[in-house]
CSV table of C-alpha atoms and ligand atoms in Angstrom, one decimal:
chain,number,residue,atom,x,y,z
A,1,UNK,CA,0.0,0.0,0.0
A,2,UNK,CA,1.0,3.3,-1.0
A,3,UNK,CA,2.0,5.5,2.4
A,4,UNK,CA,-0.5,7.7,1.5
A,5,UNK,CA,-3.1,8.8,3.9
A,6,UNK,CA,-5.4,8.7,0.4
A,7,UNK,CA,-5.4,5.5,0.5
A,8,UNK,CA,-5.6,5.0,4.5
A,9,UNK,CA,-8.0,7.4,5.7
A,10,UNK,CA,-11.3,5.2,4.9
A,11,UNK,CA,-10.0,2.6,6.9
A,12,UNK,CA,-10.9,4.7,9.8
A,13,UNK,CA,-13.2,7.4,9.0
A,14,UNK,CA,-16.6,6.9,7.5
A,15,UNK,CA,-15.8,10.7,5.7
A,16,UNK,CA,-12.8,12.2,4.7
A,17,UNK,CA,-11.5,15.2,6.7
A,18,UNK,CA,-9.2,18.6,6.4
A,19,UNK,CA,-6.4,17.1,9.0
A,20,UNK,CA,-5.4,13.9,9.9
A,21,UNK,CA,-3.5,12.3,13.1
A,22,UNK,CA,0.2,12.1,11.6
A,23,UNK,CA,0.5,8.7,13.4
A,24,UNK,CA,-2.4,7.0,10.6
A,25,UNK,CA,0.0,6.9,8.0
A,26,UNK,CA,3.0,6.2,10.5
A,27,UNK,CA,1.2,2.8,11.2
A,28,UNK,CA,2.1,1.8,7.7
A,29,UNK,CA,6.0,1.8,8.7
A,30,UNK,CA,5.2,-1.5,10.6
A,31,UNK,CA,3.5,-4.2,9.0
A,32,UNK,CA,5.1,-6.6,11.3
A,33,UNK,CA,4.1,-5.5,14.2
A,34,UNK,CA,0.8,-3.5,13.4
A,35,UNK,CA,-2.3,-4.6,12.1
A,36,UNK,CA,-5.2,-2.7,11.4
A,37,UNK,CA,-7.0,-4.6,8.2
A,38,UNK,CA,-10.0,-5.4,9.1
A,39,UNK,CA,-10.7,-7.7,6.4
A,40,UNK,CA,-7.1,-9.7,6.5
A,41,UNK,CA,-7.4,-9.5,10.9
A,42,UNK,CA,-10.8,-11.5,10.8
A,43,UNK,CA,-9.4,-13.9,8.5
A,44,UNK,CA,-6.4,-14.9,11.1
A,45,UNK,CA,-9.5,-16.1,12.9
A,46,UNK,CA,-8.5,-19.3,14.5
A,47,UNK,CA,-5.1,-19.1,12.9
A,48,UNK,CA,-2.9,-17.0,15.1
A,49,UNK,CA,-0.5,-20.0,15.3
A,50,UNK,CA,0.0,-19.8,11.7
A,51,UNK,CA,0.4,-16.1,11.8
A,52,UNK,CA,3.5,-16.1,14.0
A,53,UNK,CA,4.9,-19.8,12.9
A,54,UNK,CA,4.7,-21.7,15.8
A,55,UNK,CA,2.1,-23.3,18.4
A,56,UNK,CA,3.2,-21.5,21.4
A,57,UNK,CA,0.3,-20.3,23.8
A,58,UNK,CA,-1.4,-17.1,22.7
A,59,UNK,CA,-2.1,-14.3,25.2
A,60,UNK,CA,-4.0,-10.5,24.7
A,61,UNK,CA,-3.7,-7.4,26.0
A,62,UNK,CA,-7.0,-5.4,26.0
A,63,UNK,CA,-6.3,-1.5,25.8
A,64,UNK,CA,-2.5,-2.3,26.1
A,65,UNK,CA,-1.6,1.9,26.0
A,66,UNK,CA,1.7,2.8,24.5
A,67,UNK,CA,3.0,-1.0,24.6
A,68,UNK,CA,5.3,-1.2,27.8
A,69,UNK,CA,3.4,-4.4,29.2
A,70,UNK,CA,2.9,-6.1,26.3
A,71,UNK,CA,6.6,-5.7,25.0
A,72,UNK,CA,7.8,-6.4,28.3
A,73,UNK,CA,5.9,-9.8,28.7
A,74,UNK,CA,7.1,-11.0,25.1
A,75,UNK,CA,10.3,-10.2,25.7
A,76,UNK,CA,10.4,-12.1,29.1
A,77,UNK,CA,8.2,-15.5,27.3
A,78,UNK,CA,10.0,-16.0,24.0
A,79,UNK,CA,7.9,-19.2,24.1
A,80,UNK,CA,4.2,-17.5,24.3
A,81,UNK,CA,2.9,-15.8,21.2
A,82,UNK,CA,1.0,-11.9,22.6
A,83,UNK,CA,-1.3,-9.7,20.9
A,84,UNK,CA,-2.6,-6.4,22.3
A,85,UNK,CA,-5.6,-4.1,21.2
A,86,UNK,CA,-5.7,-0.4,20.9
A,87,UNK,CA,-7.6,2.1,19.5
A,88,UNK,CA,-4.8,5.5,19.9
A,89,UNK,CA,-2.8,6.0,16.8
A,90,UNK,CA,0.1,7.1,18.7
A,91,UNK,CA,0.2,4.9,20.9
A,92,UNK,CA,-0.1,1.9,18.1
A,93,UNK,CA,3.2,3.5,16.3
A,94,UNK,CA,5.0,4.0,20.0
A,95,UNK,CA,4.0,0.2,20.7
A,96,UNK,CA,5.0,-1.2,17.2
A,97,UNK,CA,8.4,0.8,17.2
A,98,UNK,CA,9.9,-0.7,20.9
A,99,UNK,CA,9.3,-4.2,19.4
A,100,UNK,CA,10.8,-3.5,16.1
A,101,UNK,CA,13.8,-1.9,17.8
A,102,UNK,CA,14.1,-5.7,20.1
A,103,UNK,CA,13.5,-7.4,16.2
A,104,UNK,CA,11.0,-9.1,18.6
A,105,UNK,CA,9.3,-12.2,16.7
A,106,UNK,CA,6.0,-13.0,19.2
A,107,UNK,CA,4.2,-10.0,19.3
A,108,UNK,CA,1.6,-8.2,17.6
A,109,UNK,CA,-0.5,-4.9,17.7
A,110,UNK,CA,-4.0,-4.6,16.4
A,111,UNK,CA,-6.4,-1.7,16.4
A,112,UNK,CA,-9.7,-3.1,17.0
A,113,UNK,CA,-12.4,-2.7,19.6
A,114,UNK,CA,-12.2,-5.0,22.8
A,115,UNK,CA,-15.4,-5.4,21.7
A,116,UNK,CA,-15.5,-7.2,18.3
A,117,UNK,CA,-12.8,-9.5,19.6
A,118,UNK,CA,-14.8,-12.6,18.6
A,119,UNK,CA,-14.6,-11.8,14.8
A,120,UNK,CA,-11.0,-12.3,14.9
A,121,UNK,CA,-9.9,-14.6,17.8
A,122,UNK,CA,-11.4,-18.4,17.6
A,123,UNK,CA,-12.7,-20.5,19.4
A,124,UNK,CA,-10.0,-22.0,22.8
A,125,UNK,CA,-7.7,-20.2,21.0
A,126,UNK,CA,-6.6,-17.8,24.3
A,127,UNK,CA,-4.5,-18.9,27.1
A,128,UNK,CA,-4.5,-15.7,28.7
A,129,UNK,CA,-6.5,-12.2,28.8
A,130,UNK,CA,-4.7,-9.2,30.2
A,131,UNK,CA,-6.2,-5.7,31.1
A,132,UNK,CA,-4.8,-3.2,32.5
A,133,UNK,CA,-6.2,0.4,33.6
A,134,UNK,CA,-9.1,0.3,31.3
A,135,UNK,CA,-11.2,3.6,31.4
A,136,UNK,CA,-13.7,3.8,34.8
A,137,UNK,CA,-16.0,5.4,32.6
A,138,UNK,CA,-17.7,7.0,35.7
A,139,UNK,CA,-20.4,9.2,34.4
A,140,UNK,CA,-21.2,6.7,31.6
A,141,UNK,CA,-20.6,3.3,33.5
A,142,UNK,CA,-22.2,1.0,29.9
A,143,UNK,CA,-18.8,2.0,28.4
A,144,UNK,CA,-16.9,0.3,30.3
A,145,UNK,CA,-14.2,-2.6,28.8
A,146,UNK,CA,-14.7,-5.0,31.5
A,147,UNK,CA,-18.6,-6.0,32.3
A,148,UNK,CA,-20.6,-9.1,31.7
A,149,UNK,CA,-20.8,-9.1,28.5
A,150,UNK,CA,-17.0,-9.5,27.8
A,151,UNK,CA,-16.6,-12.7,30.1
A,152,UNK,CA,-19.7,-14.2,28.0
A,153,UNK,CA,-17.1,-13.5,24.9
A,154,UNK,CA,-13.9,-14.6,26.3
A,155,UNK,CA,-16.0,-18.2,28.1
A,156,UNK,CA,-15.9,-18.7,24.4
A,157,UNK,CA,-12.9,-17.7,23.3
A,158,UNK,CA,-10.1,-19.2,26.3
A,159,UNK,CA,-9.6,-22.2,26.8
A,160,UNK,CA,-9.8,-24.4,29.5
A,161,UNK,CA,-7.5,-23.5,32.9
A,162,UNK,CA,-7.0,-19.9,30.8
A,163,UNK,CA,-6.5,-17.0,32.7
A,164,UNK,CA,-7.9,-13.2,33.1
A,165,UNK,CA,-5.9,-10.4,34.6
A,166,UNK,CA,-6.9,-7.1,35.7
A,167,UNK,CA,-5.1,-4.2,37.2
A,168,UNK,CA,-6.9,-1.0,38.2
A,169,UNK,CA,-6.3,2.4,40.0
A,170,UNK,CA,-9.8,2.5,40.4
A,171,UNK,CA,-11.8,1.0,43.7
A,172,UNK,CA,-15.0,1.5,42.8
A,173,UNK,CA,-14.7,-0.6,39.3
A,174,UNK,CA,-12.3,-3.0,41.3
A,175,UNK,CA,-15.4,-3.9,43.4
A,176,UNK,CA,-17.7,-4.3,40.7
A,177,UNK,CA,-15.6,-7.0,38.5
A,178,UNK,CA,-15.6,-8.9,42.1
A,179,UNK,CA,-19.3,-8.2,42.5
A,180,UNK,CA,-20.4,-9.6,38.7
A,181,UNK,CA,-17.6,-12.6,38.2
A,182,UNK,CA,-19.8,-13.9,41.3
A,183,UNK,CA,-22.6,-14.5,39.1
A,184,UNK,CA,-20.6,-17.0,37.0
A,185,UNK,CA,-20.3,-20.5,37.3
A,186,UNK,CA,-17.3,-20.8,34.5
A,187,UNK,CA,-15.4,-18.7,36.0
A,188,UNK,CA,-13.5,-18.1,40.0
A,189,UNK,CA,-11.3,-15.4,41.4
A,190,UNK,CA,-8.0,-17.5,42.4
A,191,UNK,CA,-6.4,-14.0,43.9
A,192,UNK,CA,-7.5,-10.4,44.4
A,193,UNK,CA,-5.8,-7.8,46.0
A,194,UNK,CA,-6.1,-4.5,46.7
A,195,UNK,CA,-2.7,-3.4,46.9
A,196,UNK,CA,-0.2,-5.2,44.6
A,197,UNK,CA,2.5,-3.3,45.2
A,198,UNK,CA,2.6,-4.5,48.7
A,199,UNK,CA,2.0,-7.8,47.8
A,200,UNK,CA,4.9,-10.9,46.8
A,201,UNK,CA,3.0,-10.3,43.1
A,202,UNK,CA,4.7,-7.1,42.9
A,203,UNK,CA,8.3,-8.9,42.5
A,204,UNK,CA,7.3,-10.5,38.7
A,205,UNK,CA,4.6,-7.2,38.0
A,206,UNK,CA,5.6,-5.0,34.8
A,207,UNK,CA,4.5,-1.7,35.5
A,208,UNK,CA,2.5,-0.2,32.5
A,209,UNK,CA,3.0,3.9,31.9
A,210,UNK,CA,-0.7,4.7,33.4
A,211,UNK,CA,0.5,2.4,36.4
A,212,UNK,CA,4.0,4.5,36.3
A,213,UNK,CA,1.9,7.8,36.6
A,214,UNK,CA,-0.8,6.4,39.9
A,215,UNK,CA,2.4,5.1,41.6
A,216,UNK,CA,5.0,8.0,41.3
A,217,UNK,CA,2.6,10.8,40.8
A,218,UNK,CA,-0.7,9.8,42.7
A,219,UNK,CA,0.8,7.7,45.3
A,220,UNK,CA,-2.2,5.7,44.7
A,221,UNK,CA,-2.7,1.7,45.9
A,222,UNK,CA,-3.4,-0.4,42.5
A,223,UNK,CA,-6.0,-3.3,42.6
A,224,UNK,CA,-5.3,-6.8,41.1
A,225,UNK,CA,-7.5,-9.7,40.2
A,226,UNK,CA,-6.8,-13.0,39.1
A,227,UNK,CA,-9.6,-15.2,37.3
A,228,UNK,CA,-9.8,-18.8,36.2
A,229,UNK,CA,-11.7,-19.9,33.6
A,230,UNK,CA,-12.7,-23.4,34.9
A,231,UNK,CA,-14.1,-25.8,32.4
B,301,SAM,C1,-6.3,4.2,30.7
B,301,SAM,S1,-5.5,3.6,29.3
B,301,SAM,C2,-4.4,2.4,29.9
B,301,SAM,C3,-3.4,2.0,28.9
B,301,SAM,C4,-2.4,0.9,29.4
B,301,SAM,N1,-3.1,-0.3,29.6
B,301,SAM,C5,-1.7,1.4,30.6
B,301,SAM,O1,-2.0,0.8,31.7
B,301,SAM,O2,-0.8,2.2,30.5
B,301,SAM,C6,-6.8,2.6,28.5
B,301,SAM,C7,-6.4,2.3,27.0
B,301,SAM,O3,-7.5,1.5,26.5
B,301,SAM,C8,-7.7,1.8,25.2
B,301,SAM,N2,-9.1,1.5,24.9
B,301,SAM,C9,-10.2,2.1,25.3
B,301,SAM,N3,-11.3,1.4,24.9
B,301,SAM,C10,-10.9,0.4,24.2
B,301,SAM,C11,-11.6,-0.7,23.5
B,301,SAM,N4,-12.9,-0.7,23.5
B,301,SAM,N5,-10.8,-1.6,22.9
B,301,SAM,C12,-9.5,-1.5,22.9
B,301,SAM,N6,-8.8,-0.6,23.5
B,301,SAM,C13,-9.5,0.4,24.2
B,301,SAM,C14,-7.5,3.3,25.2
B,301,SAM,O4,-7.2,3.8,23.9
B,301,SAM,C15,-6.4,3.5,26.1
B,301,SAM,O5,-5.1,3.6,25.5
């Protein structure tokens, strides 16, 4: 494709418009590490093994920010394959460029929705789901990442003994994973915490930049659960 933002810009936008995000056309300097095809990302359906050459265990970072976690999980499991969704333009580029610098082989960044994950990730095909820091959404709580409706998705979409992860700043949205994952049979909380960093977790935790900023800046505790998918 022609690094043109011509060619790019109906991709993302329903119209065309007077300025674009320099970082929509950067995206193109990447096509290792970025995806953003919606066509050719639905048809890895099922296929993520094939995608990266191997049948390593595949884990996915929901809202994965400018890359820090993700990057710093592949790069510690060479033998897992990780993929990470995000909608910033930036913050794709920034992600995509620290694991081109590391030539790293088992990672890959996608900009698509949390929420249309099941059009491009198959059936048992996850072993692991993180999130971390997704948007409170206070005034508008139905925006939220993490609710219901997304542990219907993944029930589907991990496999048996997979794995959720959540870290969050916030107490309130803390409390309310803890308060709907009761309502599941599938699933159980195998740890929670509302401190991590004063917990033996803390030792093997990558800090992500949002949890940089609450620890340094806010001085603020950070929540941690862990979930099980059972059967
Ligand atoms: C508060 S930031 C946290 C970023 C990163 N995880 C961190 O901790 O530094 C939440 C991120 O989720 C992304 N995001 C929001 N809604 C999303 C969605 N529906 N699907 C995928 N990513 C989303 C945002 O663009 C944003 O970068």
């Amino acid at each position: 494709m022609e690094n043109s933002i011509d060619n790019l810009w109906q991709h993302f936008f329903t119209f065309p418009r007077k300025n674009y995000n320099p970082y929509v056309v950067k995206m193109l300097d990447y096509p290792e590490y970025l995806g953003f095809d919606k066509e050719k990302i639905n048809e890895t359906k099922g296929k993520w093994n094939d995608h990266f050459g191997n049948n390593n265990p595949l884990y996915l970072e929901i809202g994965s920010g400018s890359g820090n976690f993700t990057n710093g999980m592949s790069e510690r499991h060479e033998d897992r394959n990780y993929l990470a969704l995000e909608l910033r333009f930036k913050r794709l580029v920034m992600s995509a460029d620290k694991a081109k610098r590391r030539e790293a082989k088992n990672i890959f960044f996608i900009r698509r929705k949390a929420e249309e994950i099941e059009n491009f990730i198959g059936e048992n095909e996850l072993d692991g789901v993180y999130i971390n820091f997704a948007d409170p959404w206070d005034e508008k709580l139905k925006n939220r990442v993490i609710q219901a409706s997304l542990f219907k998705t993944l029930e589907v979409l991990l496999k048996k003994g997979g794995k959720i992860f959540i870290k969050t700043d916030h107490d309130g949205y803390y409390s309310d994973i803890l308060e709907f994952m009761s309502e599941f049979d599938n699933y159980e909380v195998i740890y929670n915490t509302s401190d991590l960093h004063n917990t033996e977790k803390a030792i093997d935790n990558i800090k992500t930049e949002f949890e940089e900023l609450f620890l340094c800046k806010h001085n603020k505790n950070i929540n941690y659960i862990e979930i099980l998918k059972i059967k």
